[in-house]
mmCIF file with all atom_site columns, C-alpha atoms in Angstrom:
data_model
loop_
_atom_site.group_PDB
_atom_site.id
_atom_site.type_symbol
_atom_site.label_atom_id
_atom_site.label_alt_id
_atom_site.label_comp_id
_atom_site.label_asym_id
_atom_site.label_entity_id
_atom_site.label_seq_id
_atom_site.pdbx_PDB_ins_code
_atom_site.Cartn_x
_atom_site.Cartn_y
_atom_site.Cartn_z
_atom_site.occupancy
_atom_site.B_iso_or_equiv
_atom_site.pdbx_formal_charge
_atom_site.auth_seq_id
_atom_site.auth_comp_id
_atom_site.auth_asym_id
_atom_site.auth_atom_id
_atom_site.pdbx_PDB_model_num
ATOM 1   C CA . UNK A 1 1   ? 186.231 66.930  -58.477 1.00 44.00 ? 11  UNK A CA 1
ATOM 2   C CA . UNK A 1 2   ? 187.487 63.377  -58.113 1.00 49.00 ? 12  UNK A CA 1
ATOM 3   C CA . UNK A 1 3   ? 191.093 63.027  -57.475 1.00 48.00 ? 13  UNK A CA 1
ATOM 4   C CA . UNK A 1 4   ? 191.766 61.545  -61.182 1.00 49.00 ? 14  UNK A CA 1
ATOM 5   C CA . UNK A 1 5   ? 190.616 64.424  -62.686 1.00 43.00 ? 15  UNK A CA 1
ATOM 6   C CA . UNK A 1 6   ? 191.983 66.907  -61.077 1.00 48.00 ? 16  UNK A CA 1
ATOM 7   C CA . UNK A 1 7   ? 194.793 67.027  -63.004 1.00 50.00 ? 17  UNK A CA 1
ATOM 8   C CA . UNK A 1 8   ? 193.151 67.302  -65.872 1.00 46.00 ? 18  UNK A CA 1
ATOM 9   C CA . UNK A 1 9   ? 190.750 70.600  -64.829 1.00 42.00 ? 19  UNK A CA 1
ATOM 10  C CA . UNK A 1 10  ? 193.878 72.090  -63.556 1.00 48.00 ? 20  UNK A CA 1
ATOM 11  C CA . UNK A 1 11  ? 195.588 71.795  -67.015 1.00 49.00 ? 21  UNK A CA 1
ATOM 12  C CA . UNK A 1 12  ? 192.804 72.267  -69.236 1.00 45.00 ? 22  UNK A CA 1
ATOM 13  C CA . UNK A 1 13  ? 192.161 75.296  -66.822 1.00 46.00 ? 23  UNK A CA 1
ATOM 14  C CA . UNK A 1 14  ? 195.169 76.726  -65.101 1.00 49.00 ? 24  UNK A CA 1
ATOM 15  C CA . UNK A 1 15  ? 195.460 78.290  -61.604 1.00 45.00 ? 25  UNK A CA 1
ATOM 16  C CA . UNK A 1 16  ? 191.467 78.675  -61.322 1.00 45.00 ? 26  UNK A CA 1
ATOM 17  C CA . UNK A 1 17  ? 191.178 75.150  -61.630 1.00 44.00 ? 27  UNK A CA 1
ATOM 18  C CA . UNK A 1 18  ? 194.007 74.254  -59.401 1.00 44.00 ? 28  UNK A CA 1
ATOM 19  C CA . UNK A 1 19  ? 192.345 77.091  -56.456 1.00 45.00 ? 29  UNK A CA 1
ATOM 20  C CA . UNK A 1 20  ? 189.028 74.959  -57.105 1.00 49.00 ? 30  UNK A CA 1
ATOM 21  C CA . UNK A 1 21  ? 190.971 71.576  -56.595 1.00 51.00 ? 31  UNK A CA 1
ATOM 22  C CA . UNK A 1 22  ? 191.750 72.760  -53.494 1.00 62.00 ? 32  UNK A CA 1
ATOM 23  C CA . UNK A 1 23  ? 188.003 73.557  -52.442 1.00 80.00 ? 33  UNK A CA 1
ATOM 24  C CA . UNK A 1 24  ? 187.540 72.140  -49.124 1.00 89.00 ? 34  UNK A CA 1
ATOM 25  C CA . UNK A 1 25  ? 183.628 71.164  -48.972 1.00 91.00 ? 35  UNK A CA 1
ATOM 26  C CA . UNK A 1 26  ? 181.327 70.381  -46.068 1.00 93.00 ? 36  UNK A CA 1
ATOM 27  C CA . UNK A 1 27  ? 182.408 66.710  -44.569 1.00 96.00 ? 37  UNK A CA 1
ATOM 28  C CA . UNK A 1 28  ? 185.865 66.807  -45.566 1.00 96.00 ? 38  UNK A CA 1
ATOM 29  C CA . UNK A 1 29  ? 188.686 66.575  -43.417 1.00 97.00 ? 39  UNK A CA 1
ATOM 30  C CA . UNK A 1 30  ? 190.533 69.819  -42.721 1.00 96.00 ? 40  UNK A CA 1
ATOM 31  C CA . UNK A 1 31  ? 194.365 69.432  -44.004 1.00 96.00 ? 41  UNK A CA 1
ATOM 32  C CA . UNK A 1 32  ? 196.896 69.797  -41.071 1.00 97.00 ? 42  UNK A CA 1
ATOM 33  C CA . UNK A 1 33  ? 199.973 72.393  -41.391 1.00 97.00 ? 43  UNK A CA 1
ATOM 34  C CA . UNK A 1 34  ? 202.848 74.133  -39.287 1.00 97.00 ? 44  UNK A CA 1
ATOM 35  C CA . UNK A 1 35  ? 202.890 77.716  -39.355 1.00 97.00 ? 45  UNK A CA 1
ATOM 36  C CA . UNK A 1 36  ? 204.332 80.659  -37.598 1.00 98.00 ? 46  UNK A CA 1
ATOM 37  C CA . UNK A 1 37  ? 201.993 82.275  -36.017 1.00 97.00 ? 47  UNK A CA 1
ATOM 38  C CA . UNK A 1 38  ? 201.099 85.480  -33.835 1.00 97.00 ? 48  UNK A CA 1
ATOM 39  C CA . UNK A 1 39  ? 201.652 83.268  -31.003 1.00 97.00 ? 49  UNK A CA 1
ATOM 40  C CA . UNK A 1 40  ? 204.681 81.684  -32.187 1.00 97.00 ? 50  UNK A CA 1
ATOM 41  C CA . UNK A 1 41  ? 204.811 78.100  -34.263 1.00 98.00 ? 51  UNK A CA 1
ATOM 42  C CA . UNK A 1 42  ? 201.891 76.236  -34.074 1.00 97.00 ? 52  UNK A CA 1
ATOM 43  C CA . UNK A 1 43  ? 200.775 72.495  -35.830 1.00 98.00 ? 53  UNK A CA 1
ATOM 44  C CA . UNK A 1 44  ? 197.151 73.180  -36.669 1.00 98.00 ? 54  UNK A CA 1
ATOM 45  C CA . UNK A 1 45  ? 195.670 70.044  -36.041 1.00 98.00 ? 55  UNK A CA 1
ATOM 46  C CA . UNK A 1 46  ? 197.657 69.908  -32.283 1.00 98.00 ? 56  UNK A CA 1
ATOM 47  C CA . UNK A 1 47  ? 196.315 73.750  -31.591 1.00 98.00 ? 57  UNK A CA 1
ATOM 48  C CA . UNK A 1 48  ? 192.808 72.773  -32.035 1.00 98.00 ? 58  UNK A CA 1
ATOM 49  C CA . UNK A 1 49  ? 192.999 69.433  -30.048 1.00 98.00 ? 59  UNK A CA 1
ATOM 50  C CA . UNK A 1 50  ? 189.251 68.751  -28.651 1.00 98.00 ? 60  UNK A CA 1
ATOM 51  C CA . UNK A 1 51  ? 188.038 72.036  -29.681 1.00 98.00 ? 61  UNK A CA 1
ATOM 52  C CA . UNK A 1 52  ? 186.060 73.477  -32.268 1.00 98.00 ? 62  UNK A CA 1
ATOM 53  C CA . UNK A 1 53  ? 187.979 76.241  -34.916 1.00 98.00 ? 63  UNK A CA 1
ATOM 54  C CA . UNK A 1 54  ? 186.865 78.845  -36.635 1.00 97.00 ? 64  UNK A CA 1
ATOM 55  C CA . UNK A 1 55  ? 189.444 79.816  -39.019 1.00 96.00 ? 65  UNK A CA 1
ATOM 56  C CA . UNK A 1 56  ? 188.584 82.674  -40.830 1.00 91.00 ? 66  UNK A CA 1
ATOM 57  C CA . UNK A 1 57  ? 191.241 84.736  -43.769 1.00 87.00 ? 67  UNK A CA 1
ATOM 58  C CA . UNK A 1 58  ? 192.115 88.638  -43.884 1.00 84.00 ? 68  UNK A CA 1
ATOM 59  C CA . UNK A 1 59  ? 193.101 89.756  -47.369 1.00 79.00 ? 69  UNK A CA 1
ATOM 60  C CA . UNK A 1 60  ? 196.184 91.455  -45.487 1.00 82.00 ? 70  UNK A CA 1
ATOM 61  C CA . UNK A 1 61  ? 196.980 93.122  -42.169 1.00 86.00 ? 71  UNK A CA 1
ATOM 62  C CA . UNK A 1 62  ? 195.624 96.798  -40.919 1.00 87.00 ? 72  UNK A CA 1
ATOM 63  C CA . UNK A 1 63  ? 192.238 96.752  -43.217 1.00 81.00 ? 73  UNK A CA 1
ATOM 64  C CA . UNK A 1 64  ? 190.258 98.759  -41.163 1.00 79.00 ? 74  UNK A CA 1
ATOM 65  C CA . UNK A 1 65  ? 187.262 95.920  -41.572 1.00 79.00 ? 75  UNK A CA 1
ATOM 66  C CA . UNK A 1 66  ? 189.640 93.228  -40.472 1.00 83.00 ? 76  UNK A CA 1
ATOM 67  C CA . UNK A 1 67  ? 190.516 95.410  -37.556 1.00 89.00 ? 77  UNK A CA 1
ATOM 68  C CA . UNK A 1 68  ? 187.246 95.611  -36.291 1.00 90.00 ? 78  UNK A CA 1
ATOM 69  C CA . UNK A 1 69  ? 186.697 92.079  -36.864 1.00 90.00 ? 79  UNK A CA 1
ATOM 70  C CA . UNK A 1 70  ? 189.611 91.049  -34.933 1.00 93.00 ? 80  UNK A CA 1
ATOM 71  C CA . UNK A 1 71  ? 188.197 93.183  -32.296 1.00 95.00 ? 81  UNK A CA 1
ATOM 72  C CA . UNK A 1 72  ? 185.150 91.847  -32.469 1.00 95.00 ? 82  UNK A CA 1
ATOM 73  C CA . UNK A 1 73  ? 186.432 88.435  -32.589 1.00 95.00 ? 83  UNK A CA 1
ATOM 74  C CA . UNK A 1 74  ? 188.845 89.540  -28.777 1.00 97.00 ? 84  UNK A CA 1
ATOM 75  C CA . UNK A 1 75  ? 185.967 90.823  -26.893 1.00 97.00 ? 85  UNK A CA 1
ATOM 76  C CA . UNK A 1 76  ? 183.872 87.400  -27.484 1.00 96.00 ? 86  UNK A CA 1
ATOM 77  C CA . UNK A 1 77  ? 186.714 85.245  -26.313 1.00 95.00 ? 87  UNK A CA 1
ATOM 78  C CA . UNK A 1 78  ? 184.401 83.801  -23.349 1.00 96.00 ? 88  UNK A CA 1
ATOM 79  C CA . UNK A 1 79  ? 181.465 82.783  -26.004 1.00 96.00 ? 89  UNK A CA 1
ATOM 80  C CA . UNK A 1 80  ? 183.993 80.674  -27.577 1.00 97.00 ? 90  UNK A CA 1
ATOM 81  C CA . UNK A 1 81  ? 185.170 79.377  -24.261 1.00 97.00 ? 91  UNK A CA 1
ATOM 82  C CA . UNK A 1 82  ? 181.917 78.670  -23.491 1.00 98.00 ? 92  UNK A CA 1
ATOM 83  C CA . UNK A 1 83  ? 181.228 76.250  -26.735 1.00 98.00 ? 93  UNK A CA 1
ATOM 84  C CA . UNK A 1 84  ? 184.519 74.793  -26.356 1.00 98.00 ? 94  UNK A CA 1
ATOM 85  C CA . UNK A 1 85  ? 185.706 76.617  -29.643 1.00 98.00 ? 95  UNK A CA 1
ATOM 86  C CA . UNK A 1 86  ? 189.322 77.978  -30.849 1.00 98.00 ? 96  UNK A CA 1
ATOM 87  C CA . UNK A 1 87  ? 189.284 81.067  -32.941 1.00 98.00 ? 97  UNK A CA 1
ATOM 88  C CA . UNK A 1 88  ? 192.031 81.549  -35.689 1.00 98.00 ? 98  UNK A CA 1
ATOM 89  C CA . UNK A 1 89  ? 192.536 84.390  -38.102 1.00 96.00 ? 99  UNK A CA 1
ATOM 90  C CA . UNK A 1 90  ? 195.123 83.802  -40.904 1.00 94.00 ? 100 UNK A CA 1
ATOM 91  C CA . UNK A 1 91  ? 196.535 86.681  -43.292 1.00 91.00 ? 101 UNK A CA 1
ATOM 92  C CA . UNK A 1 92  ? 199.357 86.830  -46.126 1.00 87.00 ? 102 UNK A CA 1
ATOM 93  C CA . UNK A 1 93  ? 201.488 89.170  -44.000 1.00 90.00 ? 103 UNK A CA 1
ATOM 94  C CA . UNK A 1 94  ? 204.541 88.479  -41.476 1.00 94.00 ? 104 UNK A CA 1
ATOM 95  C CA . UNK A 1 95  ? 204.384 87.542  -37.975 1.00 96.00 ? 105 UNK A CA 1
ATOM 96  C CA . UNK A 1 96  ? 206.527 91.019  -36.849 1.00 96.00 ? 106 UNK A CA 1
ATOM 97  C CA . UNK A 1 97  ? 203.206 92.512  -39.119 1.00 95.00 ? 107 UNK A CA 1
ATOM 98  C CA . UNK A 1 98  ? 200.765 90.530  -37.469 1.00 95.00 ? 108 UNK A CA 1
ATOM 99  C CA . UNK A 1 99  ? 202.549 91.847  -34.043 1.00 97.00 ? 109 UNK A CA 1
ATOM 100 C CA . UNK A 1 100 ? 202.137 95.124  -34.547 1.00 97.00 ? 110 UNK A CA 1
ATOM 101 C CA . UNK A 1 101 ? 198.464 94.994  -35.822 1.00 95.00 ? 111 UNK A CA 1
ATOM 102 C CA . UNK A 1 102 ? 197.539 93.353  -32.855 1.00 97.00 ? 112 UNK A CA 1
ATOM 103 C CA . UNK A 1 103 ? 198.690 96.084  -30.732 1.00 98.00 ? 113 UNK A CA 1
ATOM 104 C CA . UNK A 1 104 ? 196.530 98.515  -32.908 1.00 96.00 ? 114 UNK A CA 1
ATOM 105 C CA . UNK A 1 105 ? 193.558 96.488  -32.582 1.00 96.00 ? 115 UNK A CA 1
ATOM 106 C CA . UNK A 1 106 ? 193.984 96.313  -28.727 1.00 97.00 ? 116 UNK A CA 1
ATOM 107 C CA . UNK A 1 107 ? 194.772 100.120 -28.992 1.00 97.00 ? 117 UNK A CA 1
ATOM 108 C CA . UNK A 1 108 ? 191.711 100.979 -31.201 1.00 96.00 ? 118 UNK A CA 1
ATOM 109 C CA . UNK A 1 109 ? 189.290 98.122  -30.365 1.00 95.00 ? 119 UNK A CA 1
ATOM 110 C CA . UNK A 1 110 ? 189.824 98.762  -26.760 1.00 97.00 ? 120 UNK A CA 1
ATOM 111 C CA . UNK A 1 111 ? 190.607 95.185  -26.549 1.00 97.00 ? 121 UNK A CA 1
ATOM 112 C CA . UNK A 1 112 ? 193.187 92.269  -26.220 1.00 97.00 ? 122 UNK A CA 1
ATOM 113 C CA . UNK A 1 113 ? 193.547 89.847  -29.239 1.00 97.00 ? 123 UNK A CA 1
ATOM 114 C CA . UNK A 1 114 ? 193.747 86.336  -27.616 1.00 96.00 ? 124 UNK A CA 1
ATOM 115 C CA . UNK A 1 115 ? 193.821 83.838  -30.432 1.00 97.00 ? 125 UNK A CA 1
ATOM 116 C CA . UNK A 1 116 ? 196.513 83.529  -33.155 1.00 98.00 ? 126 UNK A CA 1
ATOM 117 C CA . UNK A 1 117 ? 197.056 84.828  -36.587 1.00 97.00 ? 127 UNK A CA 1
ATOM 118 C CA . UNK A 1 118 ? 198.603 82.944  -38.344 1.00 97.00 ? 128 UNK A CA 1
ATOM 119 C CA . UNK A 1 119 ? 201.367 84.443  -40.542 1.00 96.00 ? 129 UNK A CA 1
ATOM 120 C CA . UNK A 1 120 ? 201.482 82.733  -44.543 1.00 93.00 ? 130 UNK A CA 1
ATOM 121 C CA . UNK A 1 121 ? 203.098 85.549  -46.580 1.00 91.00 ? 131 UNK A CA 1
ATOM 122 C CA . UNK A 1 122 ? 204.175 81.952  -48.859 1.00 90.00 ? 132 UNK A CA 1
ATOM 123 C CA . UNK A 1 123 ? 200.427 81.707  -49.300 1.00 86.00 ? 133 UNK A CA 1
ATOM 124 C CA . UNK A 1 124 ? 200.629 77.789  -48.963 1.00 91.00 ? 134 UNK A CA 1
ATOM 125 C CA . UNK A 1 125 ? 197.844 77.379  -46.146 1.00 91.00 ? 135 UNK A CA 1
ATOM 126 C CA . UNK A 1 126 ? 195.651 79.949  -48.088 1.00 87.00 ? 136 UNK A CA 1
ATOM 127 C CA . UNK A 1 127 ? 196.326 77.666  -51.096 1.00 86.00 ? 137 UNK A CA 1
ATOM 128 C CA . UNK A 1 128 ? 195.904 74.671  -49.124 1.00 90.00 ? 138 UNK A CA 1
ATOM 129 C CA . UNK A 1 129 ? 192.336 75.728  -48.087 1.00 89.00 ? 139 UNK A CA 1
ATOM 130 C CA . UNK A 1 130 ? 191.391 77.257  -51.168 1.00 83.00 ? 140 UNK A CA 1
ATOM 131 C CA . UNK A 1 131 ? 191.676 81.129  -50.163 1.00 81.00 ? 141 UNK A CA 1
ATOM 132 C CA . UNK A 1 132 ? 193.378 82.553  -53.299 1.00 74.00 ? 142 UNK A CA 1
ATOM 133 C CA . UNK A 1 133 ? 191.145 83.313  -55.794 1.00 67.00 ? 143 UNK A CA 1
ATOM 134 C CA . UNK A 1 134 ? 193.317 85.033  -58.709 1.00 66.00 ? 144 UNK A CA 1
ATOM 135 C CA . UNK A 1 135 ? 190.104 86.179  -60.548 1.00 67.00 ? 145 UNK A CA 1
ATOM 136 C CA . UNK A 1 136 ? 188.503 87.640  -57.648 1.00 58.00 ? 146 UNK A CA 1
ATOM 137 C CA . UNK A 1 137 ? 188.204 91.195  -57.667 1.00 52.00 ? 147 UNK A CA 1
ATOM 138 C CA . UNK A 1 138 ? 190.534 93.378  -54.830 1.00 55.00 ? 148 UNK A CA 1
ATOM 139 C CA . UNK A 1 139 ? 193.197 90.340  -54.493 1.00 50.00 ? 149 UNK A CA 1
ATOM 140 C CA . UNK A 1 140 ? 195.594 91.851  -56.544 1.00 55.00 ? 150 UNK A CA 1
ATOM 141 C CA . UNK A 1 141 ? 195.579 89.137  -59.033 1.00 55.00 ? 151 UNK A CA 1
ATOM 142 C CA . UNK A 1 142 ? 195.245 86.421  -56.128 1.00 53.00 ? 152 UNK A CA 1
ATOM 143 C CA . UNK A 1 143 ? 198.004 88.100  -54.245 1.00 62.00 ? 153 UNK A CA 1
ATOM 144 C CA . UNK A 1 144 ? 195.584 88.721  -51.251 1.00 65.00 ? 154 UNK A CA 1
ATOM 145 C CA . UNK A 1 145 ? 193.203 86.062  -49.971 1.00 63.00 ? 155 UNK A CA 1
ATOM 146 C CA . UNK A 1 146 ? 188.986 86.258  -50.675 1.00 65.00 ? 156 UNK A CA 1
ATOM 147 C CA . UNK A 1 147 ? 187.215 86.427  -47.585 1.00 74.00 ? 157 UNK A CA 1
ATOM 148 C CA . UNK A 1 148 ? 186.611 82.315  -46.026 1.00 84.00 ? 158 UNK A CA 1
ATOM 149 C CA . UNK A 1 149 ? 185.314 81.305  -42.962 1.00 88.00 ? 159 UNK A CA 1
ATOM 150 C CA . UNK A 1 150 ? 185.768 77.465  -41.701 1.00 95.00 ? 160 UNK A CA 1
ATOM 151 C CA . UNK A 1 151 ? 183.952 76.299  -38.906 1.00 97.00 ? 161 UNK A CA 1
ATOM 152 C CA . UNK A 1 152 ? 185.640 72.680  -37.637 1.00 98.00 ? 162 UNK A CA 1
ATOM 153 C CA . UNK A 1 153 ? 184.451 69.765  -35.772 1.00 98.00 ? 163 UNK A CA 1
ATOM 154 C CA . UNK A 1 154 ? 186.949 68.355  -33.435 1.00 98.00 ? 164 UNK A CA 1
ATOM 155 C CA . UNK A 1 155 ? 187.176 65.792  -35.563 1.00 98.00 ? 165 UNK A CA 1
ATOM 156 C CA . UNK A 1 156 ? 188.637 67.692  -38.264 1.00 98.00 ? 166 UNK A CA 1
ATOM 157 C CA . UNK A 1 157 ? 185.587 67.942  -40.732 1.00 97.00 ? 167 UNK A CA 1
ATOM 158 C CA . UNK A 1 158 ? 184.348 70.777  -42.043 1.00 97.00 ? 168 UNK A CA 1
ATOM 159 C CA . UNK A 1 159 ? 180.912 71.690  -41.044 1.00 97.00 ? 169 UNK A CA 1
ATOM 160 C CA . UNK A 1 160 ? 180.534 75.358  -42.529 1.00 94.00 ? 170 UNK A CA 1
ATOM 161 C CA . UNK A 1 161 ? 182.469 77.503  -45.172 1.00 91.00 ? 171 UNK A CA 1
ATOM 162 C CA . UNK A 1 162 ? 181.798 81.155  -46.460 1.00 86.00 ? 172 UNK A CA 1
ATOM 163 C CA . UNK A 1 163 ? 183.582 82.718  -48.947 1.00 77.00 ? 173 UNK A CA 1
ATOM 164 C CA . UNK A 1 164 ? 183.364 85.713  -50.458 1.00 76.00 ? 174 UNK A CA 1
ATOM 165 C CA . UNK A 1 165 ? 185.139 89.010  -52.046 1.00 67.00 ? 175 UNK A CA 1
ATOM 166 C CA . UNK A 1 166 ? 187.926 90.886  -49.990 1.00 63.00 ? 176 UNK A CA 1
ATOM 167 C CA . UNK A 1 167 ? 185.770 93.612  -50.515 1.00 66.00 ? 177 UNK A CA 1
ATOM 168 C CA . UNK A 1 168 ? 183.087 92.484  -48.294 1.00 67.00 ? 178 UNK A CA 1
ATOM 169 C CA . UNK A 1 169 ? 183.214 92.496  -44.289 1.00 64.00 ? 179 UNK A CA 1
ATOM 170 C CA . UNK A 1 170 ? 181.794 90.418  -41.882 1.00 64.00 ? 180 UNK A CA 1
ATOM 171 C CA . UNK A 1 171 ? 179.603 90.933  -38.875 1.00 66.00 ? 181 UNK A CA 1
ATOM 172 C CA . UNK A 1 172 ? 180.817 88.966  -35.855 1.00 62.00 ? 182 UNK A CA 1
ATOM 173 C CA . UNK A 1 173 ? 178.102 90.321  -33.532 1.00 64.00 ? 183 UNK A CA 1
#
């Protein structure tokens, strides 16, 4: 939607409209942000530097599917490596959360989580990159994020996105 009208959708249609205005497509450049992360503060742009990122949302922390896809995510740490590429999770809870579910995903993935989560119980980088969906079923009325997955250029474009409901997993294998 043009910048112009954007304002428009968004009042003609309230916060769906305003979660679609904030639709990051294919090509566009990825918004930078500071967050607290699992990791401690980060600048998003300055954490990927060269690299490619895969950010990808959790509708909160200690899902059991987002547990496993953490783990998942761990054990191919040298695969990213290997094609120069930064993994980051993001989820609406707390950093102290965020601490503790990594230790159960080390504990029950048999693992080590070595990338950040990135801590946005505000919900302003989910709304930033169009996560909350308040008419998508199990978000608790957009409380939680939908399911997204953004794969970024160095250059800050996006070159993939998924989205889809919190009810769904992913396979990372």
């Amino acid at each position: 939607v043009p910048v112009a009208r954007r304002g428009l959708w968004a009042a003609a249609y309230g916060q769906a409209a305003r979660s679609m205005a904030n639709c990051l497509r294919i090509g566009d450049k990825v918004p930078d942000f500071e967050a607290d992360t699992s990791i401690g503060r980060i600048r998003f742009h300055e954490f990927l530097g060269d690299s490619w990122g895969v950010l990808f949302s959790h509708p909160a922390d200690f899902t059991p599917v987002c547990t496993t896809e953490l783990g998942v995510t761990a054990k191919l740490a040298e695969e990213f490596k290997k094609r120069n590429t930064k993994p980051i999770a993001i989820s609406v809870d707390g950093v102290e959360s965020h601490e503790k579910w990594i230790k159960d995903i080390n504990e029950t993935q048999s693992t080590t989580v070595n990338f950040p989560i990135i801590a946005d119980p505000d919900r302003k980088v989910s709304d930033l990159y169009g996560m909350i969906h308040p008419n998508a079923p199990d978000t608790f009325d957009g409380q939680l994020t939908v399911r997204t997955v953004f794969v970024i250029a160095p250059d800050r474009s996006v070159k993939m996105s998924l989205t889809y409901p919190a009810s769904t997993g992913r396979n990372f294998d």
